[in-house]
Amino acid sequence: MINTKIVDIELMEKLAELTSRAADYCYQCGTCTGSCPLNLLNPESINPRRIVRSAQLGLVYDDGNLWHCSTCGLCEAKCPWSIKIPDVVRAYRQISSEKRKIPQKFEEILWMVYEDGTAFPGSSMERAAWTEGLNIRDASKQKVQVLLYVGCAVSFDKRLQKVAASLAKVLSTAGVDFGVLGRQERCCGDVVYNIGEDAFLEELASQNIERFNKTGAEAIITISPHSAHMFKKVYPRYGLKIPAYHYVEFLNDLIEKGKIRMSKPLDHEVTVHDPCYLGRYLKLYEEPRKILSSIPGTKIIEMNDIKENAICCGSGGGRHFLDIHGERLSHYRVAQAAQTGAKTLVAPCPFCIQNFEDSVKTKKLGLYVRDVVELVDQSLNGEVR
Ligand code: SF4
Ligand code: SF4
């Protein structure tokens, strides 16, 4: 809860600086709280209106619910002043981090990233295991034009490795000169950013930028929208100059230039989920839809709450690592997808795929969950994975 006895001018100024005075224009209409999907599931959970008010007044806000926010940005999209509420949440987290008041699980994750560069269970020595038999170049040993940044979740999760394999096959088919860093790859720092450990993030980002520069790559492409957000919006402040793209941008460009031509009709209906960091953060709403529309026989049936109104899967902002009980947002989202009657729910984000597949099983829904590139691969190479 807010500690109203502690009004701290220094804190107020610090919050204003950290958020570029984001909270100043708030007039407490409450639209943010009314639109927060996590607050809807549990009113005792995160309350963005109160957080913004606390920042305006310089109140301490170190309630545990601060860590429940998925930083999805739906509140910001609905706010009449477009107040950057996730930035206010992150500023409070940064202040809590400075006092070492963070959930124990985050302490563990930070140590994992610090010691071995991985936010997920697994050794950096195993990062390239998924590439076996795929003939993918090692960008730490030879120059490549395009660096494929794989990310922690995809490197270590068997299901998600299939997405990476599909992307590698599609890039090879299109004749793209690409490679991966393999054992040399390290966490992008999305979780570090969302915990608010900025000093560590600077160190991690600087080391990653050095690795990226050594490859000589002219572009970086990512599988996760979270990594894309880090490289596009956060790393430039630490000196990253190489342009970064989420793979849907890159793939859509290849399709538009005629370098990828899909021929095998898939003959099915799909519905598209807009991941928060791909959509609201990077505004990449059309690319997944354009790619899917170029696959013969594929029809998109839109579900409710799409694009800037999309409901989060519940995993962003570090929530993926926390054991939060109660009804899950992903249950709600897969139900929305199933309502369309589509056979496949397409979600171009590793976290969303994991969450939705769990929810589909839990709710016993007859729905496939796929990344965009898996369907491209299926149409190009005729394989059902
Ligand atoms: S929606 Fe915007 S203006 Fe309204 S309470 Fe929330 S932050 Fe303030
Ligand atoms: S960012 Fe998302 S989860 Fe966090 S307060 Fe806003 S709507 Fe709620």
mmCIF file of C-alpha atoms and ligand atoms in Angstrom:
data_model
loop_
_atom_site.group_PDB
_atom_site.id
_atom_site.type_symbol
_atom_site.label_atom_id
_atom_site.label_comp_id
_atom_site.label_asym_id
_atom_site.label_seq_id
_atom_site.Cartn_x
_atom_site.Cartn_y
_atom_site.Cartn_z
ATOM 1 C CA MET A 1 0.000 0.000 0.000
ATOM 2 C CA ILE A 2 1.007 3.629 -0.330
ATOM 3 C CA ASN A 3 2.746 4.927 2.754
ATOM 4 C CA THR A 4 1.046 8.345 3.004
ATOM 5 C CA LYS A 5 3.167 9.307 6.001
ATOM 6 C CA ILE A 6 6.267 9.507 3.856
ATOM 7 C CA VAL A 7 6.152 12.446 1.461
ATOM 8 C CA ASP A 8 9.611 12.896 0.134
ATOM 9 C CA ILE A 9 10.531 15.937 -2.007
ATOM 10 C CA GLU A 10 13.810 14.349 -3.050
ATOM 11 C CA LEU A 11 11.912 11.252 -4.158
ATOM 12 C CA MET A 12 9.390 13.382 -6.042
ATOM 13 C CA GLU A 13 12.194 15.088 -7.949
ATOM 14 C CA LYS A 14 13.924 11.812 -8.647
ATOM 15 C CA LEU A 15 10.713 10.271 -10.006
ATOM 16 C CA ALA A 16 10.105 13.346 -12.162
ATOM 17 C CA GLU A 17 13.618 13.035 -13.575
ATOM 18 C CA LEU A 18 13.439 9.270 -14.153
ATOM 19 C CA THR A 19 10.103 9.561 -15.944
ATOM 20 C CA SER A 20 10.721 12.879 -17.757
ATOM 21 C CA ARG A 21 7.839 14.268 -15.677
ATOM 22 C CA ALA A 22 5.465 11.638 -17.123
ATOM 23 C CA ALA A 23 2.996 11.902 -14.223
ATOM 24 C CA ASP A 24 2.567 15.692 -14.295
ATOM 25 C CA TYR A 25 -0.533 15.827 -16.482
ATOM 26 C CA CYS A 26 -2.493 13.082 -14.737
ATOM 27 C CA TYR A 27 -5.867 14.333 -13.492
ATOM 28 C CA GLN A 28 -6.813 11.045 -11.821
ATOM 29 C CA CYS A 29 -9.628 10.056 -14.174
ATOM 30 C CA GLY A 30 -8.950 6.389 -13.414
ATOM 31 C CA THR A 31 -9.159 5.219 -17.049
ATOM 32 C CA CYS A 32 -5.823 3.469 -16.621
ATOM 33 C CA THR A 33 -6.988 1.366 -13.686
ATOM 34 C CA GLY A 34 -10.298 0.686 -15.416
ATOM 35 C CA SER A 35 -8.466 -0.618 -18.460
ATOM 36 C CA CYS A 36 -5.693 -2.559 -16.683
ATOM 37 C CA PRO A 37 -6.431 -6.239 -17.385
ATOM 38 C CA LEU A 38 -4.575 -7.367 -14.270
ATOM 39 C CA ASN A 39 -6.603 -5.025 -12.092
ATOM 40 C CA LEU A 40 -9.740 -6.435 -13.712
ATOM 41 C CA LEU A 41 -8.718 -9.982 -12.791
ATOM 42 C CA ASN A 42 -7.779 -8.941 -9.273
ATOM 43 C CA PRO A 43 -8.687 -5.443 -7.977
ATOM 44 C CA GLU A 44 -6.224 -5.953 -5.109
ATOM 45 C CA SER A 45 -3.466 -6.219 -7.680
ATOM 46 C CA ILE A 46 -1.736 -3.396 -9.557
ATOM 47 C CA ASN A 47 -3.473 0.008 -9.504
ATOM 48 C CA PRO A 48 -1.890 2.357 -12.071
ATOM 49 C CA ARG A 49 -3.915 5.443 -11.058
ATOM 50 C CA ARG A 50 -2.580 5.225 -7.501
ATOM 51 C CA ILE A 51 0.976 4.670 -8.735
ATOM 52 C CA VAL A 52 0.860 7.772 -10.923
ATOM 53 C CA ARG A 53 -0.670 9.806 -8.066
ATOM 54 C CA SER A 54 2.075 8.610 -5.736
ATOM 55 C CA ALA A 55 4.685 9.799 -8.228
ATOM 56 C CA GLN A 56 3.003 13.203 -8.479
ATOM 57 C CA LEU A 57 3.092 13.629 -4.717
ATOM 58 C CA GLY A 58 6.486 12.062 -4.061
ATOM 59 C CA LEU A 59 5.073 9.197 -2.020
ATOM 60 C CA VAL A 60 6.936 5.984 -1.379
ATOM 61 C CA TYR A 61 5.353 3.125 -3.348
ATOM 62 C CA ASP A 62 7.053 -0.147 -2.649
ATOM 63 C CA ASP A 63 4.026 -2.397 -2.468
ATOM 64 C CA GLY A 64 4.693 -5.924 -3.763
ATOM 65 C CA ASN A 65 2.061 -5.341 -6.453
ATOM 66 C CA LEU A 66 4.528 -3.051 -8.175
ATOM 67 C CA TRP A 67 6.163 -6.232 -9.475
ATOM 68 C CA HIS A 68 2.887 -7.640 -10.815
ATOM 69 C CA CYS A 69 2.646 -5.088 -13.634
ATOM 70 C CA SER A 70 3.377 -6.694 -16.993
ATOM 71 C CA THR A 71 4.383 -3.272 -18.413
ATOM 72 C CA CYS A 72 1.940 -4.121 -21.210
ATOM 73 C CA GLY A 73 1.207 -0.443 -21.899
ATOM 74 C CA LEU A 74 -2.563 -0.846 -22.344
ATOM 75 C CA CYS A 75 -3.144 1.775 -19.632
ATOM 76 C CA GLU A 76 -0.899 4.218 -21.505
ATOM 77 C CA ALA A 77 -2.756 3.521 -24.762
ATOM 78 C CA LYS A 78 -6.085 4.299 -23.046
ATOM 79 C CA CYS A 79 -4.934 7.304 -20.990
ATOM 80 C CA PRO A 80 -6.357 10.578 -22.395
ATOM 81 C CA TRP A 81 -2.918 12.158 -21.884
ATOM 82 C CA SER A 82 -0.958 9.112 -23.112
ATOM 83 C CA ILE A 83 0.945 9.189 -19.838
ATOM 84 C CA LYS A 84 3.808 6.717 -19.912
ATOM 85 C CA ILE A 85 2.580 4.717 -16.933
ATOM 86 C CA PRO A 86 4.964 1.750 -17.468
ATOM 87 C CA ASP A 87 7.831 4.267 -17.164
ATOM 88 C CA VAL A 88 6.465 5.362 -13.783
ATOM 89 C CA VAL A 89 6.252 1.706 -12.703
ATOM 90 C CA ARG A 90 9.852 1.143 -13.840
ATOM 91 C CA ALA A 91 11.029 4.267 -12.014
ATOM 92 C CA TYR A 92 9.520 2.972 -8.765
ATOM 93 C CA ARG A 93 11.110 -0.414 -9.431
ATOM 94 C CA GLN A 94 14.472 1.240 -9.997
ATOM 95 C CA ILE A 95 14.159 3.011 -6.653
ATOM 96 C CA SER A 96 13.221 -0.283 -4.959
ATOM 97 C CA SER A 97 16.164 -2.002 -6.675
ATOM 98 C CA GLU A 98 18.551 0.604 -5.335
ATOM 99 C CA LYS A 99 17.330 -0.347 -1.834
ATOM 100 C CA ARG A 100 17.567 -4.076 -2.732
ATOM 101 C CA LYS A 101 13.821 -4.398 -2.156
ATOM 102 C CA ILE A 102 13.074 -6.766 -5.016
ATOM 103 C CA PRO A 103 11.397 -10.190 -5.093
ATOM 104 C CA GLN A 104 13.774 -13.049 -4.216
ATOM 105 C CA LYS A 105 13.165 -14.644 -7.618
ATOM 106 C CA PHE A 106 14.525 -11.545 -9.329
ATOM 107 C CA GLU A 107 17.648 -11.676 -7.162
ATOM 108 C CA GLU A 108 18.213 -15.200 -8.507
ATOM 109 C CA ILE A 109 17.601 -14.170 -12.127
ATOM 110 C CA LEU A 110 19.985 -11.229 -11.820
ATOM 111 C CA TRP A 111 22.688 -13.570 -10.528
ATOM 112 C CA MET A 112 22.082 -15.997 -13.398
ATOM 113 C CA VAL A 113 22.436 -13.193 -15.936
ATOM 114 C CA TYR A 114 25.503 -11.822 -14.156
ATOM 115 C CA GLU A 115 27.292 -15.160 -13.856
ATOM 116 C CA ASP A 116 26.428 -16.861 -17.138
ATOM 117 C CA GLY A 117 24.472 -14.381 -19.237
ATOM 118 C CA THR A 118 21.247 -16.383 -19.169
ATOM 119 C CA ALA A 119 17.895 -15.470 -17.662
ATOM 120 C CA PHE A 120 16.524 -18.988 -18.187
ATOM 121 C CA PRO A 121 17.784 -22.264 -16.750
ATOM 122 C CA GLY A 122 20.542 -23.501 -19.023
ATOM 123 C CA SER A 123 24.228 -22.954 -19.571
ATOM 124 C CA SER A 124 25.575 -20.489 -22.125
ATOM 125 C CA MET A 125 27.648 -23.443 -23.387
ATOM 126 C CA GLU A 126 24.363 -24.966 -24.610
ATOM 127 C CA ARG A 127 23.052 -21.888 -26.369
ATOM 128 C CA ALA A 128 23.834 -23.218 -29.820
ATOM 129 C CA ALA A 129 22.552 -26.775 -29.236
ATOM 130 C CA TRP A 130 19.429 -26.086 -31.309
ATOM 131 C CA THR A 131 21.533 -25.278 -34.395
ATOM 132 C CA GLU A 132 22.820 -28.829 -34.747
ATOM 133 C CA GLY A 133 22.255 -30.117 -38.273
ATOM 134 C CA LEU A 134 20.969 -26.771 -39.522
ATOM 135 C CA ASN A 135 24.236 -25.539 -41.002
ATOM 136 C CA ILE A 136 24.079 -22.117 -39.357
ATOM 137 C CA ARG A 137 27.187 -19.945 -39.362
ATOM 138 C CA ASP A 138 28.925 -18.916 -36.150
ATOM 139 C CA ALA A 139 29.002 -15.118 -36.237
ATOM 140 C CA SER A 140 31.633 -15.043 -33.495
ATOM 141 C CA LYS A 141 34.073 -16.724 -35.892
ATOM 142 C CA GLN A 142 33.156 -15.405 -39.329
ATOM 143 C CA LYS A 143 31.736 -12.208 -40.725
ATOM 144 C CA VAL A 144 28.015 -12.207 -41.513
ATOM 145 C CA GLN A 145 25.758 -9.541 -42.955
ATOM 146 C CA VAL A 146 22.899 -10.262 -40.588
ATOM 147 C CA LEU A 147 23.196 -11.309 -36.962
ATOM 148 C CA LEU A 148 20.289 -13.447 -35.752
ATOM 149 C CA TYR A 149 19.928 -12.763 -32.029
ATOM 150 C CA VAL A 150 18.164 -15.803 -30.579
ATOM 151 C CA GLY A 151 17.570 -14.845 -26.931
ATOM 152 C CA CYS A 152 17.432 -16.860 -23.699
ATOM 153 C CA ALA A 153 13.932 -18.370 -23.852
ATOM 154 C CA VAL A 154 14.318 -19.561 -27.452
ATOM 155 C CA SER A 155 17.842 -20.919 -26.911
ATOM 156 C CA PHE A 156 16.827 -23.242 -24.077
ATOM 157 C CA ASP A 157 13.168 -24.154 -24.596
ATOM 158 C CA LYS A 158 12.586 -27.147 -26.892
ATOM 159 C CA ARG A 159 9.266 -25.838 -28.192
ATOM 160 C CA LEU A 160 10.667 -22.394 -28.930
ATOM 161 C CA GLN A 161 13.762 -23.827 -30.609
ATOM 162 C CA LYS A 162 11.385 -24.913 -33.388
ATOM 163 C CA VAL A 163 10.630 -21.253 -34.069
ATOM 164 C CA ALA A 164 14.355 -20.504 -34.368
ATOM 165 C CA ALA A 165 14.823 -23.492 -36.681
ATOM 166 C CA SER A 166 11.960 -22.310 -38.893
ATOM 167 C CA LEU A 167 13.406 -18.808 -39.087
ATOM 168 C CA ALA A 168 16.867 -20.157 -39.931
ATOM 169 C CA LYS A 169 15.407 -22.291 -42.738
ATOM 170 C CA VAL A 170 13.388 -19.405 -44.158
ATOM 171 C CA LEU A 171 16.394 -17.048 -44.075
ATOM 172 C CA SER A 172 18.531 -19.679 -45.799
ATOM 173 C CA THR A 173 15.876 -20.186 -48.476
ATOM 174 C CA ALA A 174 15.857 -16.427 -49.097
ATOM 175 C CA GLY A 175 19.663 -16.438 -49.463
ATOM 176 C CA VAL A 176 20.299 -14.199 -46.441
ATOM 177 C CA ASP A 177 23.918 -14.184 -45.232
ATOM 178 C CA PHE A 178 23.292 -14.669 -41.518
ATOM 179 C CA GLY A 179 24.786 -16.243 -38.428
ATOM 180 C CA VAL A 180 24.288 -16.561 -34.672
ATOM 181 C CA LEU A 181 26.620 -15.867 -31.766
ATOM 182 C CA GLY A 182 25.975 -19.294 -30.237
ATOM 183 C CA ARG A 183 27.937 -19.747 -27.008
ATOM 184 C CA GLN A 184 28.986 -16.107 -27.179
ATOM 185 C CA GLU A 185 25.413 -14.831 -27.066
ATOM 186 C CA ARG A 186 24.241 -13.302 -23.787
ATOM 187 C CA CYS A 187 20.893 -12.164 -22.357
ATOM 188 C CA CYS A 188 19.511 -8.986 -23.978
ATOM 189 C CA GLY A 189 18.712 -7.633 -20.515
ATOM 190 C CA ASP A 190 14.952 -7.171 -20.900
ATOM 191 C CA VAL A 191 14.395 -8.580 -17.413
ATOM 192 C CA VAL A 192 17.217 -6.449 -15.986
ATOM 193 C CA TYR A 193 15.607 -3.362 -17.561
ATOM 194 C CA ASN A 194 12.222 -4.248 -16.093
ATOM 195 C CA ILE A 195 13.638 -4.895 -12.630
ATOM 196 C CA GLY A 196 15.167 -1.414 -12.814
ATOM 197 C CA GLU A 197 18.807 -2.486 -12.342
ATOM 198 C CA ASP A 198 20.107 0.231 -14.631
ATOM 199 C CA ALA A 199 23.781 0.109 -13.615
ATOM 200 C CA PHE A 200 23.954 -3.612 -14.398
ATOM 201 C CA LEU A 201 21.975 -3.072 -17.598
ATOM 202 C CA GLU A 202 24.543 -0.554 -18.810
ATOM 203 C CA GLU A 203 27.349 -3.053 -18.223
ATOM 204 C CA LEU A 204 25.457 -5.897 -19.912
ATOM 205 C CA ALA A 205 24.405 -3.764 -22.891
ATOM 206 C CA SER A 206 27.957 -2.431 -23.401
ATOM 207 C CA GLN A 207 29.363 -5.979 -23.454
ATOM 208 C CA ASN A 208 26.659 -7.104 -25.892
ATOM 209 C CA ILE A 209 27.275 -4.132 -28.177
ATOM 210 C CA GLU A 210 30.978 -5.006 -28.265
ATOM 211 C CA ARG A 211 30.103 -8.588 -29.281
ATOM 212 C CA PHE A 212 27.671 -7.349 -31.951
ATOM 213 C CA ASN A 213 30.234 -4.904 -33.383
ATOM 214 C CA LYS A 214 32.870 -7.635 -33.674
ATOM 215 C CA THR A 215 30.614 -9.658 -36.017
ATOM 216 C CA GLY A 216 30.720 -6.886 -38.624
ATOM 217 C CA ALA A 217 26.967 -7.406 -39.125
ATOM 218 C CA GLU A 218 25.011 -4.658 -40.844
ATOM 219 C CA ALA A 219 21.726 -5.596 -39.178
ATOM 220 C CA ILE A 220 20.487 -7.510 -36.139
ATOM 221 C CA ILE A 221 17.238 -9.447 -36.230
ATOM 222 C CA THR A 222 15.511 -10.861 -33.173
ATOM 223 C CA ILE A 223 12.929 -13.538 -32.498
ATOM 224 C CA SER A 224 11.552 -11.927 -29.355
ATOM 225 C CA PRO A 225 9.805 -8.541 -29.461
ATOM 226 C CA HIS A 226 11.349 -7.927 -26.013
ATOM 227 C CA SER A 227 14.881 -8.185 -27.446
ATOM 228 C CA ALA A 228 13.838 -6.066 -30.443
ATOM 229 C CA HIS A 229 12.575 -3.398 -28.073
ATOM 230 C CA MET A 230 15.837 -3.503 -26.115
ATOM 231 C CA PHE A 231 18.025 -3.172 -29.219
ATOM 232 C CA LYS A 232 15.850 -0.567 -30.937
ATOM 233 C CA LYS A 233 14.847 1.659 -28.046
ATOM 234 C CA VAL A 234 17.190 1.044 -25.103
ATOM 235 C CA TYR A 235 20.628 0.009 -26.456
ATOM 236 C CA PRO A 236 21.095 3.155 -28.624
ATOM 237 C CA ARG A 237 21.527 5.104 -25.366
ATOM 238 C CA TYR A 238 24.505 2.821 -24.614
ATOM 239 C CA GLY A 239 25.977 3.260 -28.091
ATOM 240 C CA LEU A 240 24.410 0.585 -30.354
ATOM 241 C CA LYS A 241 24.619 1.830 -33.944
ATOM 242 C CA ILE A 242 23.726 -1.349 -35.862
ATOM 243 C CA PRO A 243 20.057 -1.208 -36.924
ATOM 244 C CA ALA A 244 17.882 -3.826 -35.218
ATOM 245 C CA TYR A 245 14.636 -5.388 -36.436
ATOM 246 C CA HIS A 246 12.113 -7.862 -35.189
ATOM 247 C CA TYR A 247 12.105 -10.680 -37.714
ATOM 248 C CA VAL A 248 8.563 -9.873 -38.939
ATOM 249 C CA GLU A 249 9.875 -6.585 -40.340
ATOM 250 C CA PHE A 250 12.764 -8.320 -42.032
ATOM 251 C CA LEU A 251 10.648 -11.158 -43.422
ATOM 252 C CA ASN A 252 7.934 -8.864 -44.688
ATOM 253 C CA ASP A 253 10.573 -6.885 -46.563
ATOM 254 C CA LEU A 254 11.968 -10.073 -48.133
ATOM 255 C CA ILE A 255 8.461 -11.094 -49.212
ATOM 256 C CA GLU A 256 7.734 -7.651 -50.689
ATOM 257 C CA LYS A 257 11.024 -7.798 -52.628
ATOM 258 C CA GLY A 258 10.043 -11.215 -54.014
ATOM 259 C CA LYS A 259 12.886 -13.058 -52.272
ATOM 260 C CA ILE A 260 10.467 -15.386 -50.519
ATOM 261 C CA ARG A 261 7.642 -16.923 -52.499
ATOM 262 C CA MET A 262 5.338 -19.290 -50.683
ATOM 263 C CA SER A 263 3.570 -21.825 -52.826
ATOM 264 C CA LYS A 264 2.031 -24.544 -50.660
ATOM 265 C CA PRO A 265 -1.481 -23.506 -49.604
ATOM 266 C CA LEU A 266 -2.153 -23.994 -45.911
ATOM 267 C CA ASP A 267 -5.921 -23.711 -46.297
ATOM 268 C CA HIS A 268 -6.782 -22.627 -42.841
ATOM 269 C CA GLU A 269 -8.051 -19.727 -40.813
ATOM 270 C CA VAL A 270 -5.834 -18.009 -38.297
ATOM 271 C CA THR A 271 -6.318 -15.329 -35.680
ATOM 272 C CA VAL A 272 -3.543 -12.933 -34.697
ATOM 273 C CA HIS A 273 -2.456 -11.857 -31.219
ATOM 274 C CA ASP A 274 -0.492 -8.592 -31.053
ATOM 275 C CA PRO A 275 2.278 -9.055 -28.445
ATOM 276 C CA CYS A 276 2.600 -5.907 -26.291
ATOM 277 C CA TYR A 277 6.247 -5.242 -27.103
ATOM 278 C CA LEU A 278 5.753 -5.872 -30.834
ATOM 279 C CA GLY A 279 2.558 -3.843 -31.032
ATOM 280 C CA ARG A 280 2.220 -1.038 -28.534
ATOM 281 C CA TYR A 281 5.985 -0.610 -28.030
ATOM 282 C CA LEU A 282 7.216 -1.001 -31.628
ATOM 283 C CA LYS A 283 3.982 -0.344 -33.579
ATOM 284 C CA LEU A 284 4.483 -3.450 -35.725
ATOM 285 C CA TYR A 285 0.815 -4.286 -36.238
ATOM 286 C CA GLU A 286 0.655 -4.748 -39.996
ATOM 287 C CA GLU A 287 3.798 -6.808 -40.670
ATOM 288 C CA PRO A 288 2.545 -10.104 -39.162
ATOM 289 C CA ARG A 289 -0.772 -9.686 -40.974
ATOM 290 C CA LYS A 290 0.883 -8.895 -44.307
ATOM 291 C CA ILE A 291 3.114 -11.973 -44.020
ATOM 292 C CA LEU A 292 0.194 -14.227 -43.137
ATOM 293 C CA SER A 293 -1.912 -12.790 -45.977
ATOM 294 C CA SER A 294 0.838 -13.683 -48.437
ATOM 295 C CA ILE A 295 0.635 -17.380 -47.495
ATOM 296 C CA PRO A 296 -1.681 -19.038 -50.036
ATOM 297 C CA GLY A 297 -4.949 -20.259 -48.559
ATOM 298 C CA THR A 298 -4.566 -18.409 -45.272
ATOM 299 C CA LYS A 299 -7.418 -16.300 -44.011
ATOM 300 C CA ILE A 300 -7.175 -14.040 -40.988
ATOM 301 C CA ILE A 301 -10.177 -13.826 -38.671
ATOM 302 C CA GLU A 302 -9.573 -11.044 -36.187
ATOM 303 C CA MET A 303 -10.422 -11.622 -32.543
ATOM 304 C CA ASN A 304 -11.664 -8.961 -30.129
ATOM 305 C CA ASP A 305 -9.154 -6.483 -28.666
ATOM 306 C CA ILE A 306 -6.492 -6.318 -31.343
ATOM 307 C CA LYS A 307 -3.590 -4.001 -32.189
ATOM 308 C CA GLU A 308 -3.329 -1.113 -29.687
ATOM 309 C CA ASN A 309 -6.176 -2.627 -27.641
ATOM 310 C CA ALA A 310 -4.623 -6.098 -27.400
ATOM 311 C CA ILE A 311 -4.829 -7.870 -24.044
ATOM 312 C CA CYS A 312 -1.423 -8.938 -22.726
ATOM 313 C CA CYS A 313 -0.532 -12.635 -22.354
ATOM 314 C CA GLY A 314 0.634 -11.754 -18.840
ATOM 315 C CA SER A 315 4.364 -12.385 -19.198
ATOM 316 C CA GLY A 316 6.023 -9.030 -19.773
ATOM 317 C CA GLY A 317 7.756 -6.810 -17.250
ATOM 318 C CA GLY A 318 9.455 -9.783 -15.583
ATOM 319 C CA ARG A 319 6.142 -11.442 -14.598
ATOM 320 C CA HIS A 320 7.237 -14.479 -16.578
ATOM 321 C CA PHE A 321 9.658 -15.313 -13.771
ATOM 322 C CA LEU A 322 7.301 -14.766 -10.850
ATOM 323 C CA ASP A 323 4.960 -17.295 -9.334
ATOM 324 C CA ILE A 324 1.779 -15.241 -9.364
ATOM 325 C CA HIS A 325 -1.354 -17.150 -8.421
ATOM 326 C CA GLY A 326 -4.892 -16.659 -9.628
ATOM 327 C CA GLU A 327 -6.603 -16.524 -13.009
ATOM 328 C CA ARG A 328 -4.213 -15.945 -15.882
ATOM 329 C CA LEU A 329 -4.555 -13.348 -18.615
ATOM 330 C CA SER A 330 -3.481 -15.931 -21.180
ATOM 331 C CA HIS A 331 -6.596 -18.010 -20.303
ATOM 332 C CA TYR A 332 -8.730 -15.023 -21.223
ATOM 333 C CA ARG A 333 -6.809 -14.350 -24.429
ATOM 334 C CA VAL A 334 -6.986 -17.931 -25.758
ATOM 335 C CA ALA A 335 -10.729 -17.924 -25.070
ATOM 336 C CA GLN A 336 -11.011 -14.803 -27.223
ATOM 337 C CA ALA A 337 -8.999 -16.555 -29.938
ATOM 338 C CA ALA A 338 -11.134 -19.708 -29.764
ATOM 339 C CA GLN A 339 -14.308 -17.633 -30.115
ATOM 340 C CA THR A 340 -13.290 -16.700 -33.675
ATOM 341 C CA GLY A 341 -13.465 -20.330 -34.778
ATOM 342 C CA ALA A 342 -9.944 -20.068 -36.242
ATOM 343 C CA LYS A 343 -7.820 -23.198 -36.172
ATOM 344 C CA THR A 344 -4.569 -21.440 -35.261
ATOM 345 C CA LEU A 345 -3.649 -18.651 -32.879
ATOM 346 C CA VAL A 346 -0.616 -16.813 -34.259
ATOM 347 C CA ALA A 347 1.608 -15.025 -31.743
ATOM 348 C CA PRO A 348 5.009 -13.697 -32.835
ATOM 349 C CA CYS A 349 6.563 -13.722 -29.352
ATOM 350 C CA PRO A 350 8.211 -16.581 -27.416
ATOM 351 C CA PHE A 351 6.604 -15.627 -24.078
ATOM 352 C CA CYS A 352 3.138 -15.458 -25.651
ATOM 353 C CA ILE A 353 3.617 -18.868 -27.288
ATOM 354 C CA GLN A 354 4.590 -20.484 -23.987
ATOM 355 C CA ASN A 355 1.701 -18.909 -22.121
ATOM 356 C CA PHE A 356 -0.911 -19.594 -24.759
ATOM 357 C CA GLU A 357 0.116 -23.217 -25.226
ATOM 358 C CA ASP A 358 -0.224 -23.749 -21.464
ATOM 359 C CA SER A 359 -3.616 -22.063 -21.443
ATOM 360 C CA VAL A 360 -4.879 -23.980 -24.480
ATOM 361 C CA LYS A 361 -4.002 -27.228 -22.682
ATOM 362 C CA THR A 362 -5.468 -26.111 -19.360
ATOM 363 C CA LYS A 363 -8.697 -24.925 -20.959
ATOM 364 C CA LYS A 364 -8.777 -27.942 -23.324
ATOM 365 C CA LEU A 365 -9.244 -25.793 -26.429
ATOM 366 C CA GLY A 366 -8.738 -27.202 -29.931
ATOM 367 C CA LEU A 367 -6.331 -24.492 -31.016
ATOM 368 C CA TYR A 368 -2.810 -24.598 -32.440
ATOM 369 C CA VAL A 369 -0.423 -21.884 -31.267
ATOM 370 C CA ARG A 370 2.191 -20.851 -33.823
ATOM 371 C CA ASP A 371 4.690 -18.124 -34.508
ATOM 372 C CA VAL A 372 4.318 -16.377 -37.892
ATOM 373 C CA VAL A 373 7.539 -17.827 -39.271
ATOM 374 C CA GLU A 374 6.455 -21.389 -38.513
ATOM 375 C CA LEU A 375 3.578 -20.967 -40.965
ATOM 376 C CA VAL A 376 5.900 -19.379 -43.534
ATOM 377 C CA ASP A 377 8.250 -22.357 -43.154
ATOM 378 C CA GLN A 378 5.320 -24.747 -43.490
ATOM 379 C CA SER A 379 4.204 -23.121 -46.724
ATOM 380 C CA LEU A 380 7.736 -22.877 -48.124
ATOM 381 C CA ASN A 381 9.023 -26.285 -47.123
ATOM 382 C CA GLY A 382 5.821 -28.228 -46.726
ATOM 383 C CA GLU A 383 6.668 -29.448 -43.257
ATOM 384 C CA VAL A 384 4.287 -29.560 -40.346
ATOM 385 C CA ARG A 385 6.300 -29.262 -37.164
HETATM 386 S S1 SF4 B 1 -5.693 7.434 -17.383
HETATM 387 FE FE1 SF4 B 1 -4.006 8.942 -17.431
HETATM 388 S S2 SF4 B 1 -4.919 10.828 -16.636
HETATM 389 FE FE2 SF4 B 1 -6.351 9.162 -16.091
HETATM 390 S S3 SF4 B 1 -5.689 8.510 -14.004
HETATM 391 FE FE3 SF4 B 1 -4.587 7.217 -15.434
HETATM 392 S S4 SF4 B 1 -2.615 8.247 -15.786
HETATM 393 FE FE4 SF4 B 1 -4.030 9.753 -14.874
HETATM 394 S S1 SF4 B 2 1.184 -1.586 -17.959
HETATM 395 FE FE1 SF4 B 2 -0.465 -3.121 -18.198
HETATM 396 S S2 SF4 B 2 -0.369 -4.360 -16.322
HETATM 397 FE FE2 SF4 B 2 0.821 -2.496 -15.925
HETATM 398 S S3 SF4 B 2 -0.626 -1.084 -14.972
HETATM 399 FE FE3 SF4 B 2 -0.688 -0.664 -17.177
HETATM 400 S S4 SF4 B 2 -2.366 -1.936 -18.010
HETATM 401 FE FE4 SF4 B 2 -1.844 -2.712 -15.928
#
